[in-house]
Amino acid sequence: MSSEGLTSTAYIKHHLTNLTYGQHADGHWGFAHSAEEIKEMGFWALQVDSLGWSTFLGLVFFYFFHKAARQATSGVPGGLQNFVEWIIEFIDDSVRGSFSAKNDLVAPMALTIFCWVFLMNLMDLLPVDWLPWVAQQFGHYALGMDPHHVYFKVVPTTDPNITFGMAFAVFFLMIYYSIKIKGIGGFLGELAFQPFGKVGMPVNLVLEGVSLIAKPLSLSLRLFGNMYAGETIFILIALMYSGGLGMGIFGGILQLGWAIFHILIITLQAFIFMTLTIVYMEMAHQEH
Amino acid sequence: MNITVTLVAQSLSFFMLVVFTMKYVWPPIMNALSERTKKIADGLAEAEKGHHELELAEKRSAEILREGKEKSKEFIDLGQKRHDEIVDEAKDNARIEGERIITAARGAIDQERQQAKDALRAEVSALAIAGAEQILMREVDKNAHNEVLDKISAGL
């Protein structure tokens, strides 16, 4: 284990810290060496690992699906096309099931969300030390960094920036289509005059405002919370490997069990994110 | 774990990915799917049609077979009739021919018998004359006894 000599707390903290690029307190730009430095960087800092992995996985998704789409034939489909068609039909069914309006964006968006979130969640199943170790070796020998300062989180969905980034994008589209379909008056009217009519306007505003804000929060926090908790449990299990042979074997069994259970969770979370997005888009398209 | 500009970057890459998916992934595959659905539906319809046509053809072939059987029966009957006719005709012809041959043979036999009679008659009359000559020891004048000789000849 690369964290020899570290305490358990430090090990866990190390695993839960992003590789962040930003402006240091003294003014120069560079990677942060500790959680405190990341805090000091404030808003103008980039989680290089999260963003890198999420972009890479997005490209992986796009590469394979685009390849299948380019070679798509109405004849006998090959293996890749079969797989892609299977997923697309599943998404199409889900969208048709809960989205009644006509909008060509929703189904491709649902597909993107499902596959992308699934792939990002899937990184959780890699043993927690593998990629961070590679990154540490690379940082230490190639870039001459202190290995303890090379942070590397491989599961983008355990970073709230990523989940909030997607949830706010969905939120933005929700408001955009609300206003586009119902007009700005219709959108504001929905906020102000429901559910208690004109008399209960202040109460309406509070209720509807909260439920509006709750949408992106529930989207992103649910995914983030689930993945963060899952990742933390993997890290805790990984701690057992330093506790001798017996603990190591026990930890291995635990990790296997948790990983198998986690396959269900990562798929479910991707599916929930997608389904909620479809439902929210349906609400945005509905006239009251 | 604090919120940074990464969030904005992620939102942007999300939009880009959604747009690319909407433009380059979704339509071709949906097209392929709907085209295949149409193809399969067409194929099933064709199969149904083919099935129907097969049924019709079977019916038609059975009819043709039945017709053929009837016709061949007719031909056989006709042939049988003709055969009987020919046999009868041949029998008639044979009988007529036979009768004709018998008649002709009878004619020939009669004729030959007449000839033999005539010859015999001539020989007998000659023998009688010779005998009479012997008896009378002299020449018999044929002319003088012609009447007698003719009487004898007619008696034979």
CSV table of C-alpha atoms in Angstrom, one decimal:
chain,number,residue,atom,x,y,z
A,1,MET,CA,0.0,0.0,0.0
A,2,SER,CA,1.2,3.4,-0.9
A,3,SER,CA,0.1,5.0,2.3
A,4,GLU,CA,2.6,3.2,4.6
A,5,GLY,CA,3.4,5.2,7.6
A,6,LEU,CA,0.1,7.1,7.3
A,7,THR,CA,-2.6,6.8,9.9
A,8,SER,CA,-6.0,5.4,9.0
A,9,THR,CA,-7.4,8.9,9.1
A,10,ALA,CA,-4.8,10.2,6.8
A,11,TYR,CA,-5.3,7.3,4.4
A,12,ILE,CA,-9.0,7.9,4.2
A,13,LYS,CA,-8.6,11.6,3.9
A,14,HIS,CA,-6.0,11.1,1.2
A,15,HIS,CA,-8.4,9.0,-0.8
A,16,LEU,CA,-11.2,11.4,-0.5
A,17,THR,CA,-9.2,14.4,-1.7
A,18,ASN,CA,-9.3,15.5,-5.3
A,19,LEU,CA,-6.3,16.4,-7.5
A,20,THR,CA,-7.0,20.1,-7.7
A,21,TYR,CA,-5.4,22.7,-9.9
A,22,GLY,CA,-5.8,26.3,-8.9
A,23,GLN,CA,-4.2,29.5,-7.6
A,24,HIS,CA,-2.3,29.2,-4.4
A,25,ALA,CA,-2.5,31.8,-1.6
A,26,ASP,CA,0.9,33.3,-2.7
A,27,GLY,CA,-0.5,33.9,-6.2
A,28,HIS,CA,1.2,31.1,-8.3
A,29,TRP,CA,-0.9,28.4,-10.1
A,30,GLY,CA,-0.3,24.8,-9.4
A,31,PHE,CA,-1.7,21.6,-7.9
A,32,ALA,CA,-2.9,21.8,-4.3
A,33,HIS,CA,-0.8,19.8,-1.8
A,34,SER,CA,-3.4,19.5,0.9
A,35,ALA,CA,-7.1,19.8,1.6
A,36,GLU,CA,-6.4,23.2,3.3
A,37,GLU,CA,-4.8,24.5,0.1
A,38,ILE,CA,-7.8,23.4,-1.9
A,39,LYS,CA,-10.0,25.3,0.4
A,40,GLU,CA,-7.9,28.4,0.0
A,41,MET,CA,-8.1,28.2,-3.8
A,42,GLY,CA,-11.9,28.9,-3.6
A,43,PHE,CA,-14.1,28.7,-6.6
A,44,TRP,CA,-11.4,29.1,-9.3
A,45,ALA,CA,-9.9,25.6,-9.0
A,46,LEU,CA,-10.3,22.6,-11.2
A,47,GLN,CA,-10.8,19.1,-10.0
A,48,VAL,CA,-8.5,17.7,-12.6
A,49,ASP,CA,-9.1,14.0,-11.8
A,50,SER,CA,-12.9,14.2,-11.6
A,51,LEU,CA,-13.2,16.3,-14.7
A,52,GLY,CA,-10.6,14.2,-16.5
A,53,TRP,CA,-12.3,10.9,-15.8
A,54,SER,CA,-15.8,12.2,-16.5
A,55,THR,CA,-14.7,13.6,-19.8
A,56,PHE,CA,-12.7,10.5,-20.7
A,57,LEU,CA,-15.7,8.3,-19.8
A,58,GLY,CA,-18.1,10.5,-21.7
A,59,LEU,CA,-15.8,10.1,-24.7
A,60,VAL,CA,-15.7,6.3,-24.2
A,61,PHE,CA,-19.5,6.3,-24.2
A,62,PHE,CA,-19.7,8.6,-27.3
A,63,TYR,CA,-17.0,6.6,-29.2
A,64,PHE,CA,-18.8,3.3,-28.9
A,65,PHE,CA,-22.3,4.6,-29.5
A,66,HIS,CA,-21.2,6.7,-32.4
A,67,LYS,CA,-19.3,3.8,-33.9
A,68,ALA,CA,-22.5,1.7,-33.6
A,69,ALA,CA,-24.5,4.5,-35.1
A,70,ARG,CA,-22.2,5.0,-38.0
A,71,GLN,CA,-22.4,1.3,-38.9
A,72,ALA,CA,-26.0,1.0,-38.0
A,73,THR,CA,-27.8,-1.2,-40.4
A,74,SER,CA,-31.4,-2.3,-40.6
A,75,GLY,CA,-30.2,-5.7,-41.5
A,76,VAL,CA,-28.7,-8.2,-39.2
A,77,PRO,CA,-27.0,-6.2,-36.4
A,78,GLY,CA,-23.5,-7.0,-35.2
A,79,GLY,CA,-22.5,-7.4,-31.5
A,80,LEU,CA,-21.9,-3.8,-30.7
A,81,GLN,CA,-25.0,-2.6,-32.6
A,82,ASN,CA,-27.0,-5.2,-30.8
A,83,PHE,CA,-25.8,-4.0,-27.4
A,84,VAL,CA,-26.3,-0.3,-28.3
A,85,GLU,CA,-29.8,-1.0,-29.7
A,86,TRP,CA,-30.7,-2.9,-26.5
A,87,ILE,CA,-29.8,0.1,-24.4
A,88,ILE,CA,-31.4,2.6,-26.7
A,89,GLU,CA,-34.7,0.6,-26.8
A,90,PHE,CA,-34.6,0.4,-23.1
A,91,ILE,CA,-34.2,4.2,-22.8
A,92,ASP,CA,-36.7,4.8,-25.5
A,93,ASP,CA,-39.3,2.7,-23.6
A,94,SER,CA,-38.5,4.6,-20.4
A,95,VAL,CA,-38.9,8.0,-22.2
A,96,ARG,CA,-42.1,6.9,-23.9
A,97,GLY,CA,-43.5,5.7,-20.6
A,98,SER,CA,-43.2,8.9,-18.7
A,99,PHE,CA,-42.6,11.7,-21.3
A,100,SER,CA,-45.7,12.6,-23.3
A,101,ALA,CA,-44.7,15.8,-25.1
A,102,LYS,CA,-42.7,16.1,-28.3
A,103,ASN,CA,-39.1,16.9,-27.7
A,104,ASP,CA,-36.2,15.3,-29.6
A,105,LEU,CA,-33.7,16.3,-26.9
A,106,VAL,CA,-35.1,14.3,-24.0
A,107,ALA,CA,-34.5,10.8,-25.2
A,108,PRO,CA,-30.8,11.4,-26.3
A,109,MET,CA,-30.3,13.2,-23.0
A,110,ALA,CA,-31.7,10.3,-21.0
A,111,LEU,CA,-29.4,8.0,-22.9
A,112,THR,CA,-26.4,10.2,-22.3
A,113,ILE,CA,-27.2,10.5,-18.6
A,114,PHE,CA,-27.8,6.8,-18.1
A,115,CYS,CA,-24.7,5.6,-19.8
A,116,TRP,CA,-22.4,8.4,-18.6
A,117,VAL,CA,-23.5,8.2,-15.0
A,118,PHE,CA,-23.3,4.4,-15.1
A,119,LEU,CA,-19.7,4.5,-16.5
A,120,MET,CA,-18.6,7.1,-13.9
A,121,ASN,CA,-20.2,5.0,-11.1
A,122,LEU,CA,-18.5,1.9,-12.6
A,123,MET,CA,-15.1,3.3,-11.7
A,124,ASP,CA,-16.1,2.6,-8.1
A,125,LEU,CA,-15.7,-1.1,-8.7
A,126,LEU,CA,-12.0,-0.7,-9.4
A,127,PRO,CA,-10.0,-1.5,-6.3
A,128,VAL,CA,-9.5,1.9,-4.6
A,129,ASP,CA,-5.7,1.9,-4.6
A,130,TRP,CA,-5.0,0.9,-8.2
A,131,LEU,CA,-5.3,4.1,-10.2
A,132,PRO,CA,-4.3,6.4,-7.3
A,133,TRP,CA,-1.1,4.3,-7.0
A,134,VAL,CA,-0.4,4.6,-10.7
A,135,ALA,CA,-1.0,8.3,-10.4
A,136,GLN,CA,1.3,8.5,-7.4
A,137,GLN,CA,4.1,6.7,-9.2
A,138,PHE,CA,3.6,8.9,-12.2
A,139,GLY,CA,3.6,12.1,-10.1
A,140,HIS,CA,6.5,11.0,-8.0
A,141,TYR,CA,8.9,9.8,-10.8
A,142,ALA,CA,7.7,11.8,-13.8
A,143,LEU,CA,6.8,15.1,-12.3
A,144,GLY,CA,9.0,14.9,-9.1
A,145,MET,CA,6.1,15.5,-6.8
A,146,ASP,CA,5.8,14.4,-3.2
A,147,PRO,CA,3.8,11.1,-3.5
A,148,HIS,CA,1.8,12.2,-0.4
A,149,HIS,CA,0.6,15.2,-2.2
A,150,VAL,CA,-0.6,13.4,-5.3
A,151,TYR,CA,-4.3,13.1,-4.8
A,152,PHE,CA,-6.3,11.1,-7.2
A,153,LYS,CA,-10.0,10.3,-7.1
A,154,VAL,CA,-11.2,8.0,-9.9
A,155,VAL,CA,-14.9,8.0,-9.3
A,156,PRO,CA,-16.2,11.3,-10.7
A,157,THR,CA,-19.7,10.9,-9.2
A,158,THR,CA,-18.2,11.1,-5.7
A,159,ASP,CA,-17.3,14.7,-6.5
A,160,PRO,CA,-20.3,17.0,-5.9
A,161,ASN,CA,-19.0,19.3,-8.6
A,162,ILE,CA,-19.7,16.6,-11.2
A,163,THR,CA,-23.2,15.6,-9.9
A,164,PHE,CA,-24.2,19.2,-9.3
A,165,GLY,CA,-22.8,20.1,-12.7
A,166,MET,CA,-25.1,17.6,-14.4
A,167,ALA,CA,-28.1,18.4,-12.1
A,168,PHE,CA,-27.8,22.1,-12.8
A,169,ALA,CA,-27.6,21.5,-16.5
A,170,VAL,CA,-30.8,19.5,-16.3
A,171,PHE,CA,-32.3,22.2,-14.1
A,172,PHE,CA,-31.4,24.8,-16.6
A,173,LEU,CA,-33.1,22.8,-19.4
A,174,MET,CA,-36.1,22.4,-17.2
A,175,ILE,CA,-36.5,26.1,-16.7
A,176,TYR,CA,-35.7,26.8,-20.3
A,177,TYR,CA,-38.4,24.5,-21.6
A,178,SER,CA,-40.9,25.6,-18.9
A,179,ILE,CA,-40.5,29.2,-20.1
A,180,LYS,CA,-40.5,28.1,-23.8
A,181,ILE,CA,-43.7,26.1,-23.5
A,182,LYS,CA,-45.7,28.1,-21.1
A,183,GLY,CA,-44.1,31.5,-21.5
A,184,ILE,CA,-42.5,33.5,-18.7
A,185,GLY,CA,-45.9,34.4,-17.3
A,186,GLY,CA,-47.0,30.8,-17.2
A,187,PHE,CA,-43.8,29.7,-15.5
A,188,LEU,CA,-44.0,32.4,-12.9
A,189,GLY,CA,-47.8,31.8,-12.5
A,190,GLU,CA,-47.1,28.2,-11.8
A,191,LEU,CA,-44.8,29.3,-9.0
A,192,ALA,CA,-47.1,32.0,-7.6
A,193,PHE,CA,-50.7,30.7,-8.0
A,194,GLN,CA,-50.4,27.1,-7.1
A,195,PRO,CA,-51.6,25.2,-5.2
A,196,PHE,CA,-53.7,27.7,-3.2
A,197,GLY,CA,-54.7,30.2,-5.9
A,198,LYS,CA,-54.1,34.0,-5.8
A,199,VAL,CA,-55.0,34.4,-2.1
A,200,GLY,CA,-52.2,32.1,-0.9
A,201,MET,CA,-49.5,33.6,-3.0
A,202,PRO,CA,-46.8,33.9,-0.4
A,203,VAL,CA,-47.4,30.4,0.7
A,204,ASN,CA,-47.5,29.2,-2.9
A,205,LEU,CA,-44.2,30.9,-3.6
A,206,VAL,CA,-42.5,29.2,-0.7
A,207,LEU,CA,-43.9,25.8,-1.4
A,208,GLU,CA,-43.3,25.9,-5.2
A,209,GLY,CA,-39.9,27.6,-4.7
A,210,VAL,CA,-38.8,24.8,-2.4
A,211,SER,CA,-40.0,22.1,-4.6
A,212,LEU,CA,-38.3,23.7,-7.6
A,213,ILE,CA,-35.0,24.0,-5.8
A,214,ALA,CA,-35.4,20.5,-4.4
A,215,LYS,CA,-35.3,19.1,-7.9
A,216,PRO,CA,-31.7,19.6,-8.8
A,217,LEU,CA,-30.6,19.1,-5.2
A,218,SER,CA,-32.4,15.7,-5.0
A,219,LEU,CA,-30.9,14.7,-8.4
A,220,SER,CA,-27.3,15.5,-7.5
A,221,LEU,CA,-27.2,14.8,-3.8
A,222,ARG,CA,-28.8,11.4,-4.1
A,223,LEU,CA,-26.2,10.3,-6.6
A,224,PHE,CA,-23.4,12.0,-4.8
A,225,GLY,CA,-24.4,10.6,-1.4
A,226,ASN,CA,-24.8,7.1,-2.6
A,227,MET,CA,-21.5,7.0,-4.5
A,228,TYR,CA,-19.6,8.8,-1.8
A,229,ALA,CA,-20.9,6.4,0.8
A,230,GLY,CA,-20.1,3.4,-1.4
A,231,GLU,CA,-16.6,4.7,-2.0
A,232,THR,CA,-16.0,5.4,1.7
A,233,ILE,CA,-17.0,1.8,2.5
A,234,PHE,CA,-14.5,0.5,-0.2
A,235,ILE,CA,-11.8,2.7,1.4
A,236,LEU,CA,-12.6,1.4,4.9
A,237,ILE,CA,-12.5,-2.2,3.6
A,238,ALA,CA,-9.2,-1.4,1.9
A,239,LEU,CA,-7.8,-0.3,5.3
A,240,MET,CA,-8.2,-3.9,6.5
A,241,TYR,CA,-5.5,-5.1,4.1
A,242,SER,CA,-2.9,-3.5,6.4
A,243,GLY,CA,-4.2,-5.5,9.4
A,244,GLY,CA,-2.5,-8.8,8.8
A,245,LEU,CA,-3.4,-11.9,6.8
A,246,GLY,CA,-6.6,-12.8,8.6
A,247,MET,CA,-8.0,-9.3,8.3
A,248,GLY,CA,-6.8,-9.2,4.7
A,249,ILE,CA,-8.7,-12.3,3.7
A,250,PHE,CA,-11.8,-11.1,5.6
A,251,GLY,CA,-11.4,-7.7,3.8
A,252,GLY,CA,-11.2,-9.4,0.5
A,253,ILE,CA,-14.4,-11.3,1.1
A,254,LEU,CA,-16.1,-8.0,2.3
A,255,GLN,CA,-14.8,-6.2,-0.8
A,256,LEU,CA,-16.1,-8.8,-3.1
A,257,GLY,CA,-19.5,-8.8,-1.4
A,258,TRP,CA,-19.8,-5.0,-1.4
A,259,ALA,CA,-18.7,-4.8,-5.0
A,260,ILE,CA,-21.4,-7.3,-6.1
A,261,PHE,CA,-24.0,-5.4,-4.1
A,262,HIS,CA,-22.6,-2.2,-5.6
A,263,ILE,CA,-23.2,-3.3,-9.1
A,264,LEU,CA,-26.9,-3.0,-8.3
A,265,ILE,CA,-26.4,0.4,-6.7
A,266,ILE,CA,-24.5,2.0,-9.5
A,267,THR,CA,-27.0,0.8,-12.1
A,268,LEU,CA,-29.9,1.9,-10.0
A,269,GLN,CA,-28.4,5.3,-9.4
A,270,ALA,CA,-27.8,5.9,-13.1
A,271,PHE,CA,-31.4,4.7,-13.8
A,272,ILE,CA,-32.8,7.0,-11.1
A,273,PHE,CA,-30.9,10.0,-12.3
A,274,MET,CA,-32.2,9.3,-15.8
A,275,THR,CA,-35.8,8.6,-14.8
A,276,LEU,CA,-36.0,11.7,-12.6
A,277,THR,CA,-34.6,13.8,-15.4
A,278,ILE,CA,-37.3,12.5,-17.7
A,279,VAL,CA,-40.0,13.2,-15.1
A,280,TYR,CA,-38.8,16.7,-14.5
A,281,MET,CA,-38.7,17.4,-18.2
A,282,GLU,CA,-42.3,16.1,-18.5
A,283,MET,CA,-43.3,18.5,-15.7
A,284,ALA,CA,-41.6,21.3,-17.5
A,285,HIS,CA,-43.6,20.5,-20.7
A,286,GLN,CA,-47.0,20.2,-18.9
A,287,GLU,CA,-49.4,23.0,-18.9
A,288,HIS,CA,-51.6,23.3,-15.8
B,1,MET,CA,-15.1,18.8,-1.7
B,2,ASN,CA,-15.8,22.5,-2.2
B,3,ILE,CA,-17.7,23.7,-5.2
B,4,THR,CA,-15.4,25.0,-7.9
B,5,VAL,CA,-15.3,25.9,-11.6
B,6,THR,CA,-15.3,22.1,-12.2
B,7,LEU,CA,-19.1,22.3,-11.9
B,8,VAL,CA,-19.4,24.7,-14.8
B,9,ALA,CA,-17.0,22.7,-16.9
B,10,GLN,CA,-19.0,19.5,-16.2
B,11,SER,CA,-22.2,21.3,-17.1
B,12,LEU,CA,-20.6,22.4,-20.4
B,13,SER,CA,-19.3,19.0,-21.2
B,14,PHE,CA,-22.7,17.6,-20.4
B,15,PHE,CA,-24.4,19.9,-22.8
B,16,MET,CA,-21.9,19.0,-25.5
B,17,LEU,CA,-22.3,15.3,-25.0
B,18,VAL,CA,-26.1,15.6,-25.0
B,19,VAL,CA,-26.0,17.6,-28.3
B,20,PHE,CA,-23.6,15.2,-29.9
B,21,THR,CA,-25.6,12.2,-28.8
B,22,MET,CA,-28.8,13.9,-30.1
B,23,LYS,CA,-27.1,14.6,-33.5
B,24,TYR,CA,-24.9,11.6,-34.2
B,25,VAL,CA,-26.0,8.7,-32.1
B,26,TRP,CA,-29.8,8.7,-31.6
B,27,PRO,CA,-31.1,9.3,-35.1
B,28,PRO,CA,-29.1,6.7,-37.0
B,29,ILE,CA,-29.9,4.0,-34.5
B,30,MET,CA,-33.5,4.9,-34.2
B,31,ASN,CA,-33.7,4.9,-38.0
B,32,ALA,CA,-32.1,1.5,-38.2
B,33,LEU,CA,-34.5,0.2,-35.6
B,34,SER,CA,-37.6,1.6,-37.3
B,35,GLU,CA,-36.4,0.4,-40.7
B,36,ARG,CA,-35.8,-3.1,-39.3
B,37,THR,CA,-39.2,-3.0,-37.7
B,38,LYS,CA,-40.7,-2.1,-41.1
B,39,LYS,CA,-38.6,-4.8,-42.8
B,40,ILE,CA,-39.8,-7.5,-40.4
B,41,ALA,CA,-43.4,-6.4,-40.7
B,42,ASP,CA,-43.1,-6.5,-44.5
B,43,GLY,CA,-41.5,-9.9,-44.4
B,44,LEU,CA,-44.3,-11.2,-42.2
B,45,ALA,CA,-46.9,-9.8,-44.5
B,46,GLU,CA,-45.1,-11.3,-47.5
B,47,ALA,CA,-44.9,-14.7,-45.7
B,48,GLU,CA,-48.6,-14.4,-45.0
B,49,LYS,CA,-49.3,-13.6,-48.7
B,50,GLY,CA,-47.0,-16.5,-49.7
B,51,HIS,CA,-48.9,-18.8,-47.4
B,52,HIS,CA,-52.2,-17.7,-48.9
B,53,GLU,CA,-50.9,-18.2,-52.5
B,54,LEU,CA,-49.6,-21.6,-51.6
B,55,GLU,CA,-53.1,-22.5,-50.4
B,56,LEU,CA,-54.6,-21.3,-53.6
B,57,ALA,CA,-52.0,-23.1,-55.7
B,58,GLU,CA,-52.7,-26.3,-53.8
B,59,LYS,CA,-56.4,-25.9,-54.5
B,60,ARG,CA,-55.7,-25.3,-58.1
B,61,SER,CA,-53.4,-28.2,-58.5
B,62,ALA,CA,-55.9,-30.5,-57.0
B,63,GLU,CA,-58.5,-29.2,-59.4
B,64,ILE,CA,-56.2,-29.7,-62.4
B,65,LEU,CA,-55.3,-33.2,-61.2
B,66,ARG,CA,-59.0,-34.0,-60.9
B,67,GLU,CA,-59.7,-32.6,-64.4
B,68,GLY,CA,-56.7,-34.6,-65.8
B,69,LYS,CA,-58.0,-37.7,-64.2
B,70,GLU,CA,-61.4,-37.2,-65.7
B,71,LYS,CA,-60.0,-36.4,-69.1
B,72,SER,CA,-57.8,-39.5,-69.1
B,73,LYS,CA,-60.8,-41.6,-68.1
B,74,GLU,CA,-62.6,-40.2,-71.0
B,75,PHE,CA,-59.7,-41.0,-73.3
B,76,ILE,CA,-59.5,-44.5,-72.0
B,77,ASP,CA,-63.3,-45.0,-72.5
B,78,LEU,CA,-63.0,-43.6,-76.0
B,79,GLY,CA,-60.0,-45.8,-76.8
B,80,GLN,CA,-61.9,-48.8,-75.4
B,81,LYS,CA,-64.9,-48.0,-77.6
B,82,ARG,CA,-62.7,-47.5,-80.6
B,83,HIS,CA,-60.9,-50.8,-79.9
B,84,ASP,CA,-64.2,-52.7,-79.7
B,85,GLU,CA,-65.2,-51.1,-83.0
B,86,ILE,CA,-62.0,-52.0,-84.7
B,87,VAL,CA,-62.2,-55.5,-83.4
B,88,ASP,CA,-65.8,-55.8,-84.6
B,89,GLU,CA,-64.9,-54.4,-88.0
B,90,ALA,CA,-62.0,-56.7,-88.3
B,91,LYS,CA,-64.2,-59.6,-87.4
B,92,ASP,CA,-66.7,-58.6,-90.1
B,93,ASN,CA,-64.0,-58.1,-92.7
B,94,ALA,CA,-62.5,-61.4,-91.8
B,95,ARG,CA,-65.9,-63.2,-92.1
B,96,ILE,CA,-66.6,-61.5,-95.5
B,97,GLU,CA,-63.2,-62.3,-96.8
B,98,GLY,CA,-63.5,-65.9,-95.6
B,99,GLU,CA,-66.8,-66.3,-97.3
B,100,ARG,CA,-65.4,-64.7,-100.4
B,101,ILE,CA,-62.4,-67.2,-100.4
B,102,ILE,CA,-64.7,-70.1,-99.8
B,103,THR,CA,-67.0,-69.0,-102.7
B,104,ALA,CA,-64.0,-68.6,-104.9
B,105,ALA,CA,-62.6,-72.0,-103.9
B,106,ARG,CA,-66.0,-73.6,-104.5
B,107,GLY,CA,-66.1,-72.0,-108.0
B,108,ALA,CA,-62.7,-73.3,-108.7
B,109,ILE,CA,-63.5,-76.7,-107.4
B,110,ASP,CA,-66.7,-76.8,-109.5
B,111,GLN,CA,-64.9,-75.7,-112.6
B,112,GLU,CA,-62.1,-78.3,-112.1
B,113,ARG,CA,-64.7,-81.0,-111.5
B,114,GLN,CA,-66.5,-79.9,-114.7
B,115,GLN,CA,-63.2,-80.1,-116.6
B,116,ALA,CA,-62.4,-83.5,-115.1
B,117,LYS,CA,-65.9,-84.6,-116.1
B,118,ASP,CA,-65.4,-83.3,-119.6
B,119,ALA,CA,-62.0,-84.9,-119.9
B,120,LEU,CA,-63.3,-88.2,-118.5
B,121,ARG,CA,-66.3,-88.1,-120.8
B,122,ALA,CA,-64.0,-87.6,-123.8
B,123,GLU,CA,-61.8,-90.4,-122.7
B,124,VAL,CA,-64.7,-92.7,-122.0
B,125,SER,CA,-66.2,-92.0,-125.4
B,126,ALA,CA,-62.8,-92.7,-127.0
B,127,LEU,CA,-62.6,-95.9,-125.0
B,128,ALA,CA,-66.1,-96.9,-126.1
B,129,ILE,CA,-65.3,-96.3,-129.7
B,130,ALA,CA,-62.1,-98.2,-129.3
B,131,GLY,CA,-64.0,-101.0,-127.7
B,132,ALA,CA,-66.6,-101.0,-130.4
B,133,GLU,CA,-63.9,-101.0,-133.1
B,134,GLN,CA,-62.5,-104.0,-131.4
B,135,ILE,CA,-65.8,-105.7,-131.3
B,136,LEU,CA,-66.8,-104.9,-134.9
B,137,MET,CA,-63.2,-105.4,-136.1
B,138,ARG,CA,-63.6,-102.5,-138.4
B,139,GLU,CA,-63.3,-98.9,-138.6
B,140,VAL,CA,-66.2,-97.1,-137.2
B,141,ASP,CA,-67.1,-94.1,-139.1
B,142,LYS,CA,-67.0,-91.4,-136.6
B,143,ASN,CA,-69.2,-89.2,-138.6
B,144,ALA,CA,-71.8,-91.9,-139.1
B,145,HIS,CA,-72.1,-92.6,-135.5
B,146,ASN,CA,-71.6,-89.2,-134.2
B,147,GLU,CA,-75.2,-89.1,-133.1
B,148,VAL,CA,-74.7,-92.3,-131.0
B,149,LEU,CA,-71.5,-91.1,-129.6
B,150,ASP,CA,-73.0,-87.8,-128.5
B,151,LYS,CA,-75.8,-89.7,-126.9
B,152,ILE,CA,-73.3,-91.8,-124.9
B,153,SER,CA,-71.3,-88.8,-124.0
B,154,ALA,CA,-74.3,-87.0,-122.7
B,155,GLY,CA,-75.3,-90.1,-120.7
B,156,LEU,CA,-72.0,-90.2,-118.9
